[in-house]
PDB file of C-alpha atoms and ligand atoms in Angstrom:
ATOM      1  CA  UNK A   1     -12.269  15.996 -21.323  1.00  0.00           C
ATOM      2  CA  UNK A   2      -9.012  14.643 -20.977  1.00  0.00           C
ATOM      3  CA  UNK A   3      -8.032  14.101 -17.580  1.00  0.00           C
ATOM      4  CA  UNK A   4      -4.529  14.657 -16.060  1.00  0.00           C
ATOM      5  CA  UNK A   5      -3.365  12.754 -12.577  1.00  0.00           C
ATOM      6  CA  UNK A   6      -1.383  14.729  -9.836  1.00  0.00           C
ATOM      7  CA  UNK A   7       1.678  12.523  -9.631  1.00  0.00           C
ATOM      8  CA  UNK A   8       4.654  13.835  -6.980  1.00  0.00           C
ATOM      9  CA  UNK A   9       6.708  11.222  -8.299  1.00  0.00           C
ATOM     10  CA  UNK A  10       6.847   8.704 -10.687  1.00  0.00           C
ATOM     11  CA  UNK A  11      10.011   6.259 -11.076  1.00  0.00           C
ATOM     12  CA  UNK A  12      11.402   2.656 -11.464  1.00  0.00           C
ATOM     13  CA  UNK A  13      12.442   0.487  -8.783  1.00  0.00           C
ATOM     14  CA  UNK A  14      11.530  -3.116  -6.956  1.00  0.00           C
ATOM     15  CA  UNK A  15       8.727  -3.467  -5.713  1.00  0.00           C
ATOM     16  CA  UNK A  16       9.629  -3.261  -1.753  1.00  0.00           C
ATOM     17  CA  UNK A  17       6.466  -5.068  -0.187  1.00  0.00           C
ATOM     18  CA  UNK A  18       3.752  -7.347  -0.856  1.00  0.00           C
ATOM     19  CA  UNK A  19       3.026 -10.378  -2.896  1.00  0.00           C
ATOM     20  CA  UNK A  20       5.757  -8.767  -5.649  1.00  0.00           C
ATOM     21  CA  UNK A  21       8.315  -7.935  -2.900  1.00  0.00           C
ATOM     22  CA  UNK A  22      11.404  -7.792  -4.908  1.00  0.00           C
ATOM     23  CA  UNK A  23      10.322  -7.089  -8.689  1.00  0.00           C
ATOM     24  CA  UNK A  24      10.839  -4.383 -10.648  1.00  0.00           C
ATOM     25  CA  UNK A  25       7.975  -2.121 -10.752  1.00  0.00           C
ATOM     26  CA  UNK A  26       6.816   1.268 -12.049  1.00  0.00           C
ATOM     27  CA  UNK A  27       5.923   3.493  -9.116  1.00  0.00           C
ATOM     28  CA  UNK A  28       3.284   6.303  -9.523  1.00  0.00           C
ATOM     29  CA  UNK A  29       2.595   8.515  -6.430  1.00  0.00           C
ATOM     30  CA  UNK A  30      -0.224  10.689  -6.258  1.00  0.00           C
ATOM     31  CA  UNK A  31      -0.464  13.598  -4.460  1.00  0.00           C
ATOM     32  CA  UNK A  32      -2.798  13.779  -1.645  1.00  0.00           C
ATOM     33  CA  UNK A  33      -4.297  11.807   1.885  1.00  0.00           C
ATOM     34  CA  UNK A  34      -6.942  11.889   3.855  1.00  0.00           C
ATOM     35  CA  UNK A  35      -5.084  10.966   6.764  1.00  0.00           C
ATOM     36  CA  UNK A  36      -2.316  11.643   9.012  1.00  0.00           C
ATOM     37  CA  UNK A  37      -0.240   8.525  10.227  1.00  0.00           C
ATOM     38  CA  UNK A  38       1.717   9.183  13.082  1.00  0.00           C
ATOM     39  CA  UNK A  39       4.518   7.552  11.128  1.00  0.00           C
ATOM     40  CA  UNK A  40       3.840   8.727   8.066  1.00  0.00           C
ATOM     41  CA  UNK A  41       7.381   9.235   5.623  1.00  0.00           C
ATOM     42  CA  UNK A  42       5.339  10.293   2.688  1.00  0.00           C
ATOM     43  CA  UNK A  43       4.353  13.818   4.182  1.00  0.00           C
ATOM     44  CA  UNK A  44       5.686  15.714   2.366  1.00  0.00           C
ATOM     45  CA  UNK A  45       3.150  14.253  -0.585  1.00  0.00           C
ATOM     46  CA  UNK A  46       0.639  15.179   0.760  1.00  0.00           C
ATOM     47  CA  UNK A  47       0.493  18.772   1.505  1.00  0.00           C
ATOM     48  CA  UNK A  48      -1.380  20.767  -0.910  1.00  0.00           C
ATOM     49  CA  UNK A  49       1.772  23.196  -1.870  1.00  0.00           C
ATOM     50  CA  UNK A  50       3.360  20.379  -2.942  1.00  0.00           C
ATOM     51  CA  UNK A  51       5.281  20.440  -6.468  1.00  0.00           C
ATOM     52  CA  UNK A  52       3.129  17.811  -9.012  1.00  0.00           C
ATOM     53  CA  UNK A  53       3.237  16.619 -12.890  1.00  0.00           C
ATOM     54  CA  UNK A  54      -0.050  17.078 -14.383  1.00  0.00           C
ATOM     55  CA  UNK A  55       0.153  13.535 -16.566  1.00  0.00           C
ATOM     56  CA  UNK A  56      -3.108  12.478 -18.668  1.00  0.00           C
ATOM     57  CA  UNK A  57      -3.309   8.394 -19.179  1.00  0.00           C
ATOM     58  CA  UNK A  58      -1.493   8.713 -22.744  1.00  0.00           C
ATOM     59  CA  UNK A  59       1.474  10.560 -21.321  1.00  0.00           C
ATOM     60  CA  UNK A  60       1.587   7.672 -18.476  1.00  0.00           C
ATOM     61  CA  UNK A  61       1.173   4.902 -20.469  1.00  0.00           C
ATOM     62  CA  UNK A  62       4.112   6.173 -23.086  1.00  0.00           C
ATOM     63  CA  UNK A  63       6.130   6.366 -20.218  1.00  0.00           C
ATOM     64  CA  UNK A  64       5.245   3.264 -18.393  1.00  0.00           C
ATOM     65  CA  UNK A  65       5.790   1.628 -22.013  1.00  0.00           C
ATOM     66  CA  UNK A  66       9.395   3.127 -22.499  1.00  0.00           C
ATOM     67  CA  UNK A  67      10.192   1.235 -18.701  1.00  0.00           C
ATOM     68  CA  UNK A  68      10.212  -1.491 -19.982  1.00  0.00           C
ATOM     69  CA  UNK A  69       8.429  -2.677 -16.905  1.00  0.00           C
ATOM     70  CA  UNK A  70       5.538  -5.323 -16.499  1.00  0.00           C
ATOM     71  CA  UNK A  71       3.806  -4.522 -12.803  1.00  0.00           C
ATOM     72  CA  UNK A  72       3.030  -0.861 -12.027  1.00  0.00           C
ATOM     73  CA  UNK A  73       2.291   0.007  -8.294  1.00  0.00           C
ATOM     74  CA  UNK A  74      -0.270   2.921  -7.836  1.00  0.00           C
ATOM     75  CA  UNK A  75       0.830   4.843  -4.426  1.00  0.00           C
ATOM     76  CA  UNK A  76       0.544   7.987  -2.846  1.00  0.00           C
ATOM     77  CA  UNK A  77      -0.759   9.160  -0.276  1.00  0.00           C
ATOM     78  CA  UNK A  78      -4.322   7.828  -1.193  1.00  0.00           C
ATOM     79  CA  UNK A  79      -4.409   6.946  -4.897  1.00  0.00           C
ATOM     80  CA  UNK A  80      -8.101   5.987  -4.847  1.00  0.00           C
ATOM     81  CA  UNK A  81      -9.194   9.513  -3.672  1.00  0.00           C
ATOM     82  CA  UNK A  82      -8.061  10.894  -6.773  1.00  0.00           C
ATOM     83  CA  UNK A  83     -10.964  11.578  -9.277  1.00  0.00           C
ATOM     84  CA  UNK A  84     -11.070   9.659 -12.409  1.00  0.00           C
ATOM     85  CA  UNK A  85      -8.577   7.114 -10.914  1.00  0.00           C
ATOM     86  CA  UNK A  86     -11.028   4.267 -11.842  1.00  0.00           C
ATOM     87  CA  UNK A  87     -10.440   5.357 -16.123  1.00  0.00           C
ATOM     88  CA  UNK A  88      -6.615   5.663 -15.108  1.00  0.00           C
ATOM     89  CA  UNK A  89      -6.221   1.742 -13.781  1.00  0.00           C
ATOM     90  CA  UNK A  90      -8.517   0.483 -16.432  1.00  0.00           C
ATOM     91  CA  UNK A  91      -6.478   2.217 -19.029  1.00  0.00           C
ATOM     92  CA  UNK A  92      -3.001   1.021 -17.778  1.00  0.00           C
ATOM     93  CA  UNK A  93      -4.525  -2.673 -17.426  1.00  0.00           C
ATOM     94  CA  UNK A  94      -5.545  -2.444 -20.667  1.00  0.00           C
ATOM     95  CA  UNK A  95      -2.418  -1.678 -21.965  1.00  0.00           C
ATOM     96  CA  UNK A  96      -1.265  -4.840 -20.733  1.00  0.00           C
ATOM     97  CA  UNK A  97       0.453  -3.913 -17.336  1.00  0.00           C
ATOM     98  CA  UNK A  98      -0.345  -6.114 -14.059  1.00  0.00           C
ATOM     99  CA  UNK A  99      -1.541  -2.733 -11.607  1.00  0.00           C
ATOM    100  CA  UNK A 100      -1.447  -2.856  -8.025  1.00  0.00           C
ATOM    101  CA  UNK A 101      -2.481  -0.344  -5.560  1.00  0.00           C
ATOM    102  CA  UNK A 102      -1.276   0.740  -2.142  1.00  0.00           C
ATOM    103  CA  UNK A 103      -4.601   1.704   0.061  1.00  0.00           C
ATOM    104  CA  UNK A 104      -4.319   3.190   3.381  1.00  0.00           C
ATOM    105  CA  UNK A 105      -7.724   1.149   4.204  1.00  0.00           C
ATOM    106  CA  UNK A 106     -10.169   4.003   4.665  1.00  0.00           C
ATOM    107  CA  UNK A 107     -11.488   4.283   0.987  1.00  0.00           C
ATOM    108  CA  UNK A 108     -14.184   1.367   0.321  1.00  0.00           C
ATOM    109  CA  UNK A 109     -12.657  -0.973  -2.420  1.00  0.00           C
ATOM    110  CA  UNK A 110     -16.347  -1.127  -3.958  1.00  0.00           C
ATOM    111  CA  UNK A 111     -16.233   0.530  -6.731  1.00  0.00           C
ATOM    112  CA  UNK A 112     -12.940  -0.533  -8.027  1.00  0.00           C
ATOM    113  CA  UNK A 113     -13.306  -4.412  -7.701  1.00  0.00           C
ATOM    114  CA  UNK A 114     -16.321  -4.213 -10.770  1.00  0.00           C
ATOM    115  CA  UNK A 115     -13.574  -2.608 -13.273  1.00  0.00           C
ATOM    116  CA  UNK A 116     -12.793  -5.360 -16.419  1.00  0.00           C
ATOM    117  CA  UNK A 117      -8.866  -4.946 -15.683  1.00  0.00           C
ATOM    118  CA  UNK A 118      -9.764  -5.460 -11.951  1.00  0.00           C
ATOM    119  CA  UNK A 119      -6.115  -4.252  -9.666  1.00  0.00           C
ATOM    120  CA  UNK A 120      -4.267  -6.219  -6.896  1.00  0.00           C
ATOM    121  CA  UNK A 121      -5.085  -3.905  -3.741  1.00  0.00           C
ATOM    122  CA  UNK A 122      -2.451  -3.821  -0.797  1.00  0.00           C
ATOM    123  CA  UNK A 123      -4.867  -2.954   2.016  1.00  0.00           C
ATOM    124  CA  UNK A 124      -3.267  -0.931   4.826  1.00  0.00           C
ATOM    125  CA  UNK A 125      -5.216  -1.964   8.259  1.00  0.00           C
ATOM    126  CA  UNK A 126      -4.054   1.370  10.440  1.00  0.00           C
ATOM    127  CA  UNK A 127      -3.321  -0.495  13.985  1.00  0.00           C
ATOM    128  CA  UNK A 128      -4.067   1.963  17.243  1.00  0.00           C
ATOM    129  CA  UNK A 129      -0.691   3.886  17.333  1.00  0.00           C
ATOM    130  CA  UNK A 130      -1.076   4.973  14.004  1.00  0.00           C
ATOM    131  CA  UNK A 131      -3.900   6.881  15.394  1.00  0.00           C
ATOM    132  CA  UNK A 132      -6.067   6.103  12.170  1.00  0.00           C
ATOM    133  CA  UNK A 133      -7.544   3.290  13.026  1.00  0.00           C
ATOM    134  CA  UNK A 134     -11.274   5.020  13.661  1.00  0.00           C
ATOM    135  CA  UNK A 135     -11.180   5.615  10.033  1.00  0.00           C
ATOM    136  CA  UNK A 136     -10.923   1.927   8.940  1.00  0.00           C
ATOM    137  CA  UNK A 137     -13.375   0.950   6.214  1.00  0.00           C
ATOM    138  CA  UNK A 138     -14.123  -2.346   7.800  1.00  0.00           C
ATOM    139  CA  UNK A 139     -16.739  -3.558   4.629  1.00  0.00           C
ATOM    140  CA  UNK A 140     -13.695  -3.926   2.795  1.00  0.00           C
ATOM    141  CA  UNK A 141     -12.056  -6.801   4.415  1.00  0.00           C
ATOM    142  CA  UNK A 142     -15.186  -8.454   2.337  1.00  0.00           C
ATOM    143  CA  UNK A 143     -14.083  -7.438  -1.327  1.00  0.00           C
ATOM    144  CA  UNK A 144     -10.515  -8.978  -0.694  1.00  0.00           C
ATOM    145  CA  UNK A 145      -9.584 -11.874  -3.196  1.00  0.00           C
ATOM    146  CA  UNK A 146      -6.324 -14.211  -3.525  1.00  0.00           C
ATOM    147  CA  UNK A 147      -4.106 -12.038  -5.332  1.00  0.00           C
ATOM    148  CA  UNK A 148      -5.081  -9.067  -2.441  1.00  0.00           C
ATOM    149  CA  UNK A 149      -2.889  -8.379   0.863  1.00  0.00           C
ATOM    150  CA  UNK A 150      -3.660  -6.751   4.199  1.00  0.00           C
ATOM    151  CA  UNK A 151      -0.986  -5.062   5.767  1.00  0.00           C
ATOM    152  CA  UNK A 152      -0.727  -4.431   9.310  1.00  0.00           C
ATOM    153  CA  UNK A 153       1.925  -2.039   9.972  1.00  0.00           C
ATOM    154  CA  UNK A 154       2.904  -1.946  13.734  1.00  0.00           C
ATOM    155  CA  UNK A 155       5.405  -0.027  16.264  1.00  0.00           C
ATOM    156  CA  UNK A 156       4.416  -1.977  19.206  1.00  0.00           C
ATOM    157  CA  UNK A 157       2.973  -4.818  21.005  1.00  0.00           C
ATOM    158  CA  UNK A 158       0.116  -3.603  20.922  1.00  0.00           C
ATOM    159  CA  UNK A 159      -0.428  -2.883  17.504  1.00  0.00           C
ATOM    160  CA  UNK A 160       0.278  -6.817  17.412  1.00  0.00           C
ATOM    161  CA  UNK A 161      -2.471  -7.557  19.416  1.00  0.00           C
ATOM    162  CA  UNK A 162      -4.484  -5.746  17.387  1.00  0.00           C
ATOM    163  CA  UNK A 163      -3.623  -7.283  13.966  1.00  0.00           C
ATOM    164  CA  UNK A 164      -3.383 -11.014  15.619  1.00  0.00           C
ATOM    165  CA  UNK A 165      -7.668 -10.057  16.524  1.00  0.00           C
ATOM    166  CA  UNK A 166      -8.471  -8.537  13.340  1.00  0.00           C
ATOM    167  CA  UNK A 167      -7.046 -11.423  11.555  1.00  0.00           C
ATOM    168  CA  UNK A 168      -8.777 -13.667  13.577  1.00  0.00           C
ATOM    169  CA  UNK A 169     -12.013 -11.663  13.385  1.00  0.00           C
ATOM    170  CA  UNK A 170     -12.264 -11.579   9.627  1.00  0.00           C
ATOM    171  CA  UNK A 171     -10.343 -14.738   8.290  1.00  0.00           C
ATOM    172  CA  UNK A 172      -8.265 -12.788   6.665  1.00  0.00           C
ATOM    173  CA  UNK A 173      -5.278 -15.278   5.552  1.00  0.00           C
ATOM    174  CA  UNK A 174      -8.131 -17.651   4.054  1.00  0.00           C
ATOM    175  CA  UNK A 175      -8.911 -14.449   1.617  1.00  0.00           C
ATOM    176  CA  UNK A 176      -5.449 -13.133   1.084  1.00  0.00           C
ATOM    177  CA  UNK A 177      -2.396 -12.645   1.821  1.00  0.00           C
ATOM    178  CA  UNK A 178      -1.291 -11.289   5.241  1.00  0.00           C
ATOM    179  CA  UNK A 179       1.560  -9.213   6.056  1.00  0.00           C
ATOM    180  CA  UNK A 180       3.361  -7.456   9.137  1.00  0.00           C
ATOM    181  CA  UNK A 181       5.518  -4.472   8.379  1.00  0.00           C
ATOM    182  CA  UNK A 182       7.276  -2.683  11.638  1.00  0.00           C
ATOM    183  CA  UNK A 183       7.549   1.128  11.609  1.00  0.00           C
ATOM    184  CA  UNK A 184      10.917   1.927  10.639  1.00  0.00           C
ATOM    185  CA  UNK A 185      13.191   2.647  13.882  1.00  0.00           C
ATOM    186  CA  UNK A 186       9.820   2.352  16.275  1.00  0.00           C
ATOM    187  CA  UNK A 187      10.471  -1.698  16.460  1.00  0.00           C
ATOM    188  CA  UNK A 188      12.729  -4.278  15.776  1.00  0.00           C
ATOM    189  CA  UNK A 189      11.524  -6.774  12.963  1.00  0.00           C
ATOM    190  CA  UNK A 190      13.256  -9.193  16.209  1.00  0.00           C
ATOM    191  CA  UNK A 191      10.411  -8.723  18.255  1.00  0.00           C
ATOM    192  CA  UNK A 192       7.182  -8.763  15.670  1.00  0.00           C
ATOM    193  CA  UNK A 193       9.155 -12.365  14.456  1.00  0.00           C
ATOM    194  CA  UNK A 194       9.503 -13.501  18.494  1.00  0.00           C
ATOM    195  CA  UNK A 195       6.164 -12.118  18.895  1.00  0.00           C
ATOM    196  CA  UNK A 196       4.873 -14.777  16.139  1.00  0.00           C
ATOM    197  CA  UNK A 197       6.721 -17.215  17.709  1.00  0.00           C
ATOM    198  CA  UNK A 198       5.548 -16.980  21.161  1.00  0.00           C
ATOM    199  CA  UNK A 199       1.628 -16.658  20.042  1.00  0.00           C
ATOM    200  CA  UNK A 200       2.391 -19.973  17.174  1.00  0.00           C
ATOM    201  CA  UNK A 201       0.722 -17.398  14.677  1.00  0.00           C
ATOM    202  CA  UNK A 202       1.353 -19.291  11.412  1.00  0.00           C
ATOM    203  CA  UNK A 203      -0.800 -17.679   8.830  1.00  0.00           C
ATOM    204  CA  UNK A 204       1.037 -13.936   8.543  1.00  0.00           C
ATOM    205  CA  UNK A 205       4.381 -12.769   6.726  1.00  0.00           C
ATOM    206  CA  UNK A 206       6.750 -10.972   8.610  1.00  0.00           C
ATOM    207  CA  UNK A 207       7.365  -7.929   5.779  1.00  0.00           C
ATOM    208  CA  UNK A 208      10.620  -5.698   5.281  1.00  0.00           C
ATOM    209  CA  UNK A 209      10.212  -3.053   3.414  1.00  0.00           C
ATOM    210  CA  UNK A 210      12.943  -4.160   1.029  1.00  0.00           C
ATOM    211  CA  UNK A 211      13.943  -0.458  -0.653  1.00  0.00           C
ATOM    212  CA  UNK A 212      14.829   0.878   2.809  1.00  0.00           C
ATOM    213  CA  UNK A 213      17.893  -1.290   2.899  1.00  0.00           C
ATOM    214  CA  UNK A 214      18.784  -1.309  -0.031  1.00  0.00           C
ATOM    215  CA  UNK A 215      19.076   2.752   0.265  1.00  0.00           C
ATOM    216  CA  UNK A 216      18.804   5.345   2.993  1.00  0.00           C
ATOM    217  CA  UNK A 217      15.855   5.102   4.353  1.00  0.00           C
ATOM    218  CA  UNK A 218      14.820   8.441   3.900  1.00  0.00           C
ATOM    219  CA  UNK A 219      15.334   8.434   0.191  1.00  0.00           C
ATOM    220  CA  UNK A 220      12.725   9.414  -2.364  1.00  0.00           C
ATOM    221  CA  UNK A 221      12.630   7.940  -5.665  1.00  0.00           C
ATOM    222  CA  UNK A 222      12.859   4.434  -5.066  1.00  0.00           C
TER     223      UNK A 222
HETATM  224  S1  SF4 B   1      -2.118   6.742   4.848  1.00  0.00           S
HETATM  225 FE1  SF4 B   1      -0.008   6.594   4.139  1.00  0.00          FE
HETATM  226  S2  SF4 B   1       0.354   8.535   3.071  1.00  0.00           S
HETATM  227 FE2  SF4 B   1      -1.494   8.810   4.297  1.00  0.00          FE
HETATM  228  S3  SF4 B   1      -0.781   9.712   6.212  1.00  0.00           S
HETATM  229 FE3  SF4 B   1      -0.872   7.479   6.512  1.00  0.00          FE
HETATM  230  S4  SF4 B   1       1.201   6.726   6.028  1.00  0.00           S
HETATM  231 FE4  SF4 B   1       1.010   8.826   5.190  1.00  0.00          FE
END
């Protein structure tokens, strides 16, 4: 059986966050999530009315190839939850393209980190106001490697707190990388940087999600 991926969008752009924050990547959402961030600006994406391409690997792969781009990002919504997504990032790796995927942190990482073209994962930790964070798959801090991130995306102090005491709970900057992302228009990147100043927290990146300055931050497709 060949099997076909529900993508909502697929385009070219930089890579906005993470350990490639600023290189040109091929973007593949897939339709879908199992939750329901408070914050969430990928809604729309998930509802299931909402218009999709039915794309096998081939047809992907063609089209990643005609980019001309090296680093595909898999995105969504929740790409792992998508079945046969395992075949999809071992074909694309094999093809010679560097994969990473953006995980909301509530699908275990376990069966993924066995595949021969193993991805980079960018690990979403959901902090309390996202009002997620009971659905954290906490095993997974364990599977992390160097070229992984956690990302702790915050709208308030005490989302801070939170990330400073998960960090510190599960070494996580001696696995990976670490990252602090504000929710657009809920906080000032001025306050999560004074916040690391005040608490002499040395071992996190302040993150801006790049793409939402360089257009409107509403825009989709980039
Ligand atoms: S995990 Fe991501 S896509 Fe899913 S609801 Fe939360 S912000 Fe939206």
């Amino acid at each position: 059986m060949n099997t076909v991926y529900p993508l909502v969008e697929k385009f070219i752009s930089i890579n906005g966050e993470g350990p490639k924050a600023g290189m040109m990547s091929a973007f593949l959402r897939m339709k879908g999530c199992n939750l329901s961030c408070s914050y969430c600006d990928t809604s729309w994406a998930n509802t299931p009315d909402c218009p999709c391409e039915m794309l096998s690997a081939d047809a992907l792969i063609r089209w990643l190839k005609e980019s001309g781009t090296a680093n595909v990002t898999l995105t969504g919504g929740e790409p792992l939850l998508i079945p046969d997504i395992a075949s999809l990032i071992e074909q694309i790796g094999a093809a010679g393209f560097a994969v990473e995927i953006e995980t909301n942190g509530s699908v275990s990482l376990a069966p993924f980190c066995g595949l021969s073209h193993r991805p980079a994962f960018t690990m979403d930790y959901k902090c309390p106001d996202s009002g997620m964070e009971e659905f954290m798959d906490l095993d997974n801090f364990a599977l992390l490697e160097e070229q992984d991130s956690v990302k702790f995306v915050v709208s308030s102090e005490k989302d801070l707190d939170r990330a400073a005491e998960i960090t510190r709970k599960y070494s996580l900057s001696q696995r990976c990388r670490v990252y602090l992302s504000a929710v657009f228009g809920r906080i000032e990147p001025r306050s999560i940087t004074e916040y690391m100043i005040s608490h002499q927290w040395n071992d996190v990146r302040l993150q801006l999600q790049m793409h939402k300055f360089i257009w409107p931050p509403q825009q989709r497709g980039v």
